[in-house]
PDB file of C-alpha atoms in Angstrom:
ATOM      1  CA  MET H  15      17.726  -1.784  11.578  1.00 95.00           C
ATOM      2  CA  LYS H  16      15.340   1.046   9.663  1.00 96.00           C
ATOM      3  CA  VAL H  17      15.038   1.784   6.194  1.00 97.00           C
ATOM      4  CA  LYS H  18      13.161   4.431   4.216  1.00 97.00           C
ATOM      5  CA  LEU H  19      10.067   2.965   1.476  1.00 97.00           C
ATOM      6  CA  LYS H  20       9.000   4.640  -1.162  1.00 97.00           C
ATOM      7  CA  VAL H  21       5.346   3.085  -1.044  1.00 97.00           C
ATOM      8  CA  TRP H  22       2.826   3.520  -3.886  1.00 96.00           C
ATOM      9  CA  ARG H  23      -0.173   5.052  -2.371  1.00 97.00           C
ATOM     10  CA  GLN H  24      -3.885   5.006  -4.180  1.00 95.00           C
ATOM     11  CA  LYS H  25      -7.297   5.846  -2.689  1.00 95.00           C
ATOM     12  CA  ASP H  26      -8.951   3.797  -5.422  1.00 92.00           C
ATOM     13  CA  ALA H  27      -9.124   2.520  -9.025  1.00 88.00           C
ATOM     14  CA  ASN H  28     -10.419   6.022  -9.834  1.00 91.00           C
ATOM     15  CA  THR H  29      -7.762   8.068  -8.483  1.00 92.00           C
ATOM     16  CA  ALA H  30      -4.536   9.102  -9.393  1.00 92.00           C
ATOM     17  CA  GLY H  31      -1.914   8.007  -7.063  1.00 92.00           C
ATOM     18  CA  GLY H  32       1.685   8.593  -6.346  1.00 96.00           C
ATOM     19  CA  PHE H  33       4.853   7.658  -4.030  1.00 97.00           C
ATOM     20  CA  ARG H  34       5.091   8.491  -0.568  1.00 96.00           C
ATOM     21  CA  GLU H  35       7.789   7.897   1.960  1.00 96.00           C
ATOM     22  CA  TYR H  36       8.029   6.670   5.207  1.00 96.00           C
ATOM     23  CA  GLU H  37      10.575   6.081   7.378  1.00 95.00           C
ATOM     24  CA  THR H  38      10.303   2.266   9.311  1.00 95.00           C
ATOM     25  CA  PRO H  39      10.728   2.373  13.328  1.00 94.00           C
ATOM     26  CA  ASP H  40      13.773  -0.421  14.494  1.00 95.00           C
ATOM     27  CA  LEU H  41      13.079  -3.451  12.584  1.00 95.00           C
ATOM     28  CA  ASN H  42      13.899  -7.161  13.692  1.00 96.00           C
ATOM     29  CA  PRO H  43      16.363  -7.680  10.722  1.00 95.00           C
ATOM     30  CA  ASN H  44      14.194 -11.577  10.657  1.00 95.00           C
ATOM     31  CA  MET H  45      11.344 -10.841  10.443  1.00 95.00           C
ATOM     32  CA  SER H  46       9.868 -10.689   6.940  1.00 93.00           C
ATOM     33  CA  PHE H  47       9.020  -8.212   4.466  1.00 95.00           C
ATOM     34  CA  LEU H  48       5.304  -8.528   5.188  1.00 95.00           C
ATOM     35  CA  GLU H  49       6.233  -8.122   8.893  1.00 95.00           C
ATOM     36  CA  MET H  50       7.749  -5.166   8.091  1.00 96.00           C
ATOM     37  CA  LEU H  51       4.567  -3.790   6.701  1.00 96.00           C
ATOM     38  CA  ASP H  52       2.605  -4.655   9.635  1.00 96.00           C
ATOM     39  CA  VAL H  53       5.055  -2.375  12.113  1.00 96.00           C
ATOM     40  CA  VAL H  54       4.570   0.346   9.830  1.00 97.00           C
ATOM     41  CA  ASN H  55       0.960  -0.131   9.839  1.00 96.00           C
ATOM     42  CA  ASP H  56       0.834  -0.364  13.230  1.00 96.00           C
ATOM     43  CA  GLU H  57       2.971   3.130  13.804  1.00 96.00           C
ATOM     44  CA  LEU H  58       0.498   4.468  10.768  1.00 96.00           C
ATOM     45  CA  THR H  59      -2.462   3.917  12.835  1.00 95.00           C
ATOM     46  CA  VAL H  60      -1.044   5.013  16.165  1.00 95.00           C
ATOM     47  CA  ASN H  61      -0.471   8.372  14.757  1.00 94.00           C
ATOM     48  CA  GLY H  62      -3.872   8.855  12.782  1.00 94.00           C
ATOM     49  CA  GLY H  63      -2.624   7.811   9.435  1.00 93.00           C
ATOM     50  CA  GLU H  64      -3.477   5.508   7.167  1.00 95.00           C
ATOM     51  CA  PRO H  65      -2.558   1.947   7.064  1.00 96.00           C
ATOM     52  CA  ILE H  66      -0.984   0.903   3.380  1.00 97.00           C
ATOM     53  CA  ALA H  67      -3.317  -1.544   1.807  1.00 96.00           C
ATOM     54  CA  PHE H  68      -1.725  -4.844   0.836  1.00 94.00           C
ATOM     55  CA  ASP H  69      -2.911  -8.205  -0.349  1.00 91.00           C
ATOM     56  CA  HIS H  70      -1.669 -11.425   1.758  1.00 88.00           C
ATOM     57  CA  ASP H  71      -3.570 -14.568   2.671  1.00 85.00           C
ATOM     58  CA  CYS H  72      -1.092 -17.833   3.892  1.00 87.00           C
ATOM     59  CA  ARG H  73       2.039 -15.741   4.484  1.00 85.00           C
ATOM     60  CA  GLU H  74       4.105 -19.041   3.754  1.00 83.00           C
ATOM     61  CA  GLY H  75       4.895 -18.637   0.323  1.00 82.00           C
ATOM     62  CA  ILE H  76       1.849 -20.424  -1.245  1.00 80.00           C
ATOM     63  CA  CYS H  77      -1.007 -19.058  -2.173  1.00 81.00           C
ATOM     64  CA  GLY H  78       1.098 -16.741  -4.477  1.00 81.00           C
ATOM     65  CA  THR H  79      -1.262 -12.848  -2.997  1.00 85.00           C
ATOM     66  CA  CYS H  80       1.729 -10.977  -1.645  1.00 87.00           C
ATOM     67  CA  SER H  81       2.113  -9.619  -5.244  1.00 84.00           C
ATOM     68  CA  LEU H  82       4.871  -6.765  -4.148  1.00 92.00           C
ATOM     69  CA  VAL H  83       7.366  -5.381  -6.800  1.00 93.00           C
ATOM     70  CA  ILE H  84       9.960  -4.410  -4.597  1.00 94.00           C
ATOM     71  CA  ASN H  85      12.807  -2.342  -6.382  1.00 94.00           C
ATOM     72  CA  GLY H  86      11.555  -2.786 -10.068  1.00 90.00           C
ATOM     73  CA  LYS H  87      11.407  -7.204  -9.048  1.00 90.00           C
ATOM     74  CA  PRO H  88       8.411  -8.858  -8.410  1.00 90.00           C
ATOM     75  CA  HIS H  89       8.342 -10.192  -4.593  1.00 88.00           C
ATOM     76  CA  GLY H  90      11.398  -9.061  -4.647  1.00 88.00           C
ATOM     77  CA  PRO H  91      15.557  -9.231  -4.952  1.00 87.00           C
ATOM     78  CA  HIS H  92      15.292 -13.023  -4.410  1.00 84.00           C
ATOM     79  CA  ARG H  93      14.554 -15.771  -7.355  1.00 80.00           C
ATOM     80  CA  GLY H  94      11.689 -18.227  -6.286  1.00 79.00           C
ATOM     81  CA  VAL H  95      10.555 -16.936  -3.327  1.00 85.00           C
ATOM     82  CA  ALA H  96       7.617 -14.833  -2.932  1.00 88.00           C
ATOM     83  CA  THR H  97       7.489 -11.389  -0.971  1.00 91.00           C
ATOM     84  CA  CYS H  98       6.214 -12.915   2.363  1.00 90.00           C
ATOM     85  CA  GLN H  99       9.183 -15.165   2.331  1.00 91.00           C
ATOM     86  CA  THR H 100      12.022 -11.499   1.731  1.00 92.00           C
ATOM     87  CA  TYR H 101      13.412 -11.009   4.685  1.00 94.00           C
ATOM     88  CA  MET H 102      14.533  -7.960   5.924  1.00 95.00           C
ATOM     89  CA  ARG H 103      18.045  -9.448   6.717  1.00 94.00           C
ATOM     90  CA  ASN H 104      18.161  -8.806   3.221  1.00 92.00           C
ATOM     91  CA  PHE H 105      18.866  -5.507   2.785  1.00 95.00           C
ATOM     92  CA  ASN H 106      21.253  -3.380   4.938  1.00 96.00           C
ATOM     93  CA  ASP H 107      20.307  -0.481   7.589  1.00 96.00           C
ATOM     94  CA  GLY H 108      19.376   2.708   6.095  1.00 95.00           C
ATOM     95  CA  ASP H 109      19.122   1.338   2.673  1.00 96.00           C
ATOM     96  CA  ARG H 110      15.645   2.844   0.388  1.00 97.00           C
ATOM     97  CA  ILE H 111      13.097   0.244  -0.524  1.00 97.00           C
ATOM     98  CA  THR H 112      10.908   0.955  -4.007  1.00 97.00           C
ATOM     99  CA  VAL H 113       7.611  -0.838  -2.884  1.00 97.00           C
ATOM    100  CA  GLU H 114       4.498  -0.942  -5.299  1.00 95.00           C
ATOM    101  CA  PRO H 115       1.796  -3.329  -7.122  1.00 93.00           C
ATOM    102  CA  PHE H 116       1.954  -4.983  -9.690  1.00 88.00           C
ATOM    103  CA  ARG H 117       1.877  -3.112 -13.372  1.00 84.00           C
ATOM    104  CA  ALA H 118       0.494  -4.890 -16.116  1.00 82.00           C
ATOM    105  CA  LYS H 119      -2.754  -4.170 -17.618  1.00 80.00           C
ATOM    106  CA  ALA H 120      -4.914  -6.514 -16.798  1.00 79.00           C
ATOM    107  CA  PHE H 121      -4.070  -5.735 -12.722  1.00 85.00           C
ATOM    108  CA  THR H 122      -5.375  -2.769 -11.797  1.00 88.00           C
ATOM    109  CA  VAL H 123      -4.975  -1.113  -8.622  1.00 92.00           C
ATOM    110  CA  ILE H 124      -7.944  -1.560  -6.059  1.00 93.00           C
ATOM    111  CA  LYS H 125      -6.288   0.570  -3.091  1.00 95.00           C
ATOM    112  CA  ASP H 126      -2.856   1.081  -2.441  1.00 96.00           C
ATOM    113  CA  LEU H 127      -0.184  -1.929  -2.902  1.00 94.00           C
ATOM    114  CA  ILE H 128      -3.320  -4.370  -4.049  1.00 93.00           C
ATOM    115  CA  VAL H 129      -4.319  -5.298  -7.950  1.00 92.00           C
ATOM    116  CA  ASP H 130      -7.308  -6.969  -9.289  1.00 91.00           C
ATOM    117  CA  ARG H 131      -6.182 -10.670  -9.860  1.00 86.00           C
ATOM    118  CA  SER H 132      -9.710 -11.747 -11.381  1.00 86.00           C
ATOM    119  CA  ALA H 133      -8.260 -12.158 -14.942  1.00 80.00           C
ATOM    120  CA  PHE H 134      -5.566 -13.873 -13.799  1.00 75.00           C
ATOM    121  CA  ASP H 135      -7.828 -16.000 -10.937  1.00 78.00           C
ATOM    122  CA  ARG H 136     -10.020 -16.966 -14.135  1.00 79.00           C
ATOM    123  CA  ILE H 137      -7.166 -18.402 -15.662  1.00 73.00           C
ATOM    124  CA  MET H 138      -5.977 -20.542 -13.547  1.00 71.00           C
ATOM    125  CA  GLN H 139      -9.711 -21.817 -12.553  1.00 74.00           C
ATOM    126  CA  ALA H 140      -9.992 -22.780 -15.945  1.00 71.00           C
ATOM    127  CA  GLY H 141      -7.087 -25.013 -16.321  1.00 63.00           C
ATOM    128  CA  GLY H 142      -5.689 -26.928 -19.606  1.00 52.00           C
ATOM    129  CA  PHE H 143      -8.676 -29.689 -20.301  1.00 52.00           C
ATOM    130  CA  ILE H 144     -11.614 -29.189 -21.314  1.00 53.00           C
ATOM    131  CA  SER H 145     -14.626 -32.072 -21.540  1.00 59.00           C
ATOM    132  CA  VAL H 146     -15.797 -31.764 -25.134  1.00 58.00           C
ATOM    133  CA  ARG H 147     -14.816 -34.226 -27.840  1.00 60.00           C
ATOM    134  CA  THR H 148     -12.906 -32.317 -30.382  1.00 57.00           C
ATOM    135  CA  GLY H 149     -13.039 -35.641 -33.296  1.00 59.00           C
ATOM    136  CA  SER H 150     -11.841 -38.500 -32.863  1.00 61.00           C
ATOM    137  CA  GLY H 151      -7.732 -39.039 -32.508  1.00 60.00           C
ATOM    138  CA  CYS H 152      -5.500 -41.748 -31.694  1.00 61.00           C
ATOM    139  CA  ASP H 153      -4.963 -43.353 -28.429  1.00 62.00           C
ATOM    140  CA  ALA H 154      -2.749 -41.313 -26.039  1.00 60.00           C
ATOM    141  CA  ASN H 155      -0.581 -44.450 -25.165  1.00 64.00           C
ATOM    142  CA  SER H 156       0.080 -45.147 -28.678  1.00 64.00           C
ATOM    143  CA  ILE H 157       1.714 -41.490 -29.309  1.00 63.00           C
ATOM    144  CA  PRO H 158       5.385 -41.308 -28.328  1.00 65.00           C
ATOM    145  CA  VAL H 159       6.624 -38.005 -25.559  1.00 62.00           C
ATOM    146  CA  ALA H 160       9.545 -37.301 -25.083  1.00 67.00           C
ATOM    147  CA  LYS H 161      10.285 -36.738 -21.166  1.00 67.00           C
ATOM    148  CA  ARG H 162      10.654 -33.105 -19.383  1.00 66.00           C
ATOM    149  CA  PRO H 163      10.183 -33.997 -16.312  1.00 64.00           C
ATOM    150  CA  GLU H 164      12.056 -30.451 -15.195  1.00 63.00           C
ATOM    151  CA  LEU H 165       9.053 -29.150 -17.495  1.00 64.00           C
ATOM    152  CA  ALA H 166       6.320 -30.722 -15.291  1.00 62.00           C
ATOM    153  CA  MET H 167       7.903 -29.185 -11.704  1.00 62.00           C
ATOM    154  CA  ASP H 168       8.262 -25.868 -12.871  1.00 62.00           C
ATOM    155  CA  ALA H 169       4.506 -26.009 -13.433  1.00 60.00           C
ATOM    156  CA  ALA H 170       3.690 -27.673 -10.544  1.00 62.00           C
ATOM    157  CA  ALA H 171       5.965 -25.263  -8.962  1.00 67.00           C
ATOM    158  CA  CYS H 172       3.489 -22.578  -9.855  1.00 73.00           C
ATOM    159  CA  ILE H 173       1.481 -20.849  -7.177  1.00 76.00           C
ATOM    160  CA  GLY H 174      -0.314 -18.633  -9.479  1.00 76.00           C
ATOM    161  CA  CYS H 175       1.091 -15.191  -8.040  1.00 81.00           C
ATOM    162  CA  GLY H 176       1.831 -13.552 -11.086  1.00 79.00           C
ATOM    163  CA  ALA H 177       4.598 -12.411 -11.318  1.00 81.00           C
ATOM    164  CA  CYS H 178       5.173 -13.822 -14.584  1.00 77.00           C
ATOM    165  CA  VAL H 179       2.769 -11.198 -16.310  1.00 76.00           C
ATOM    166  CA  ALA H 180       4.173  -8.573 -14.017  1.00 79.00           C
ATOM    167  CA  ALA H 181       7.666  -9.209 -15.416  1.00 79.00           C
ATOM    168  CA  CYS H 182       6.771  -9.584 -18.683  1.00 74.00           C
ATOM    169  CA  LYS H 183       6.906  -6.502 -20.829  1.00 64.00           C
ATOM    170  CA  ASN H 184       4.099  -7.637 -23.043  1.00 60.00           C
ATOM    171  CA  GLY H 185       2.030  -9.481 -19.642  1.00 50.00           C
ATOM    172  CA  SER H 186      -0.835  -7.082 -20.254  1.00 48.00           C
ATOM    173  CA  ALA H 187      -1.731  -8.458 -23.636  1.00 43.00           C
ATOM    174  CA  MET H 188      -0.946 -11.891 -23.372  1.00 46.00           C
ATOM    175  CA  LEU H 189      -2.916 -11.844 -20.741  1.00 47.00           C
ATOM    176  CA  LEU H 190      -6.203 -10.211 -21.781  1.00 43.00           C
ATOM    177  CA  SER H 191      -5.878 -12.034 -25.418  1.00 41.00           C
ATOM    178  CA  ALA H 192      -5.144 -15.731 -25.060  1.00 40.00           C
ATOM    179  CA  PRO H 193      -7.126 -16.027 -21.484  1.00 38.00           C
ATOM    180  CA  ARG H 194      -7.474 -19.767 -21.971  1.00 37.00           C
ATOM    181  CA  SER H 195      -3.424 -20.226 -22.192  1.00 38.00           C
ATOM    182  CA  ARG H 196      -2.298 -22.404 -19.453  1.00 40.00           C
ATOM    183  CA  SER H 197       0.294 -20.009 -17.212  1.00 41.00           C
ATOM    184  CA  SER H 198       3.084 -21.876 -17.550  1.00 42.00           C
ATOM    185  CA  ASP H 199       2.839 -20.912 -21.401  1.00 44.00           C
ATOM    186  CA  CYS H 200       2.612 -17.354 -19.562  1.00 42.00           C
ATOM    187  CA  CYS H 201       5.972 -17.966 -17.384  1.00 45.00           C
ATOM    188  CA  ARG H 202       8.162 -19.635 -20.876  1.00 44.00           C
ATOM    189  CA  ARG H 203       7.009 -16.486 -22.510  1.00 41.00           C
ATOM    190  CA  ALA H 204       8.384 -14.107 -19.570  1.00 41.00           C
ATOM    191  CA  SER H 205      11.237 -15.655 -18.798  1.00 42.00           C
ATOM    192  CA  PRO H 206      14.587 -14.240 -20.900  1.00 42.00           C
ATOM    193  CA  SER H 207      15.521 -18.420 -20.724  1.00 43.00           C
ATOM    194  CA  GLY H 208      12.651 -18.355 -22.783  1.00 42.00           C
ATOM    195  CA  THR H 209      11.559 -22.151 -19.931  1.00 41.00           C
ATOM    196  CA  SER H 210       8.273 -22.283 -18.296  1.00 40.00           C
ATOM    197  CA  ALA H 211       8.844 -21.803 -14.196  1.00 39.00           C
ATOM    198  CA  CYS H 212       7.183 -18.914 -13.033  1.00 42.00           C
ATOM    199  CA  TRP H 213       9.609 -19.235 -10.293  1.00 38.00           C
ATOM    200  CA  ARG H 214      12.515 -17.693 -12.261  1.00 41.00           C
ATOM    201  CA  TRP H 215      11.291 -13.944 -12.955  1.00 42.00           C
TER     202      TRP H 215
END
């Protein structure tokens, strides 16, 4: 199969970017979206062009760094999978695919499809607890808490990719104004259903 790509190219954070169009060589429908970008980059390099810069690490849906917006959706057409788990068989031969970086004020573009994730990383590293004493309170075991295991599983499923911020219209304001909030709160506000979960973009 072959597809036509409309890819955001930007030299650095201080240079205006724009879309460039590429036609892929023959692709195996079973390759991942990132493997497809590797093939395109190989061809660009052979022809003397500059490869498309994009972030990736584990390529197993664990790290969350493969943060791309594909056809207007964070990570692509399917919910609950990262870009590295999006396969070319999800597209049709001859499709036109738009690829761009996450669009949020907190995620400034470093180059092409790579964004500065440090603001979101600081939230993930901060965690949800503080060690200072805030006054005496009731013993935790004496306070009845409703059991909501599905919310706990939603929070545990978060891989810290930031798609919730990219999908939320108020994402940049939320990320910059509430740096001590938990990611599950971001997800809950970003989700149309009002429930938490990064996996419900």
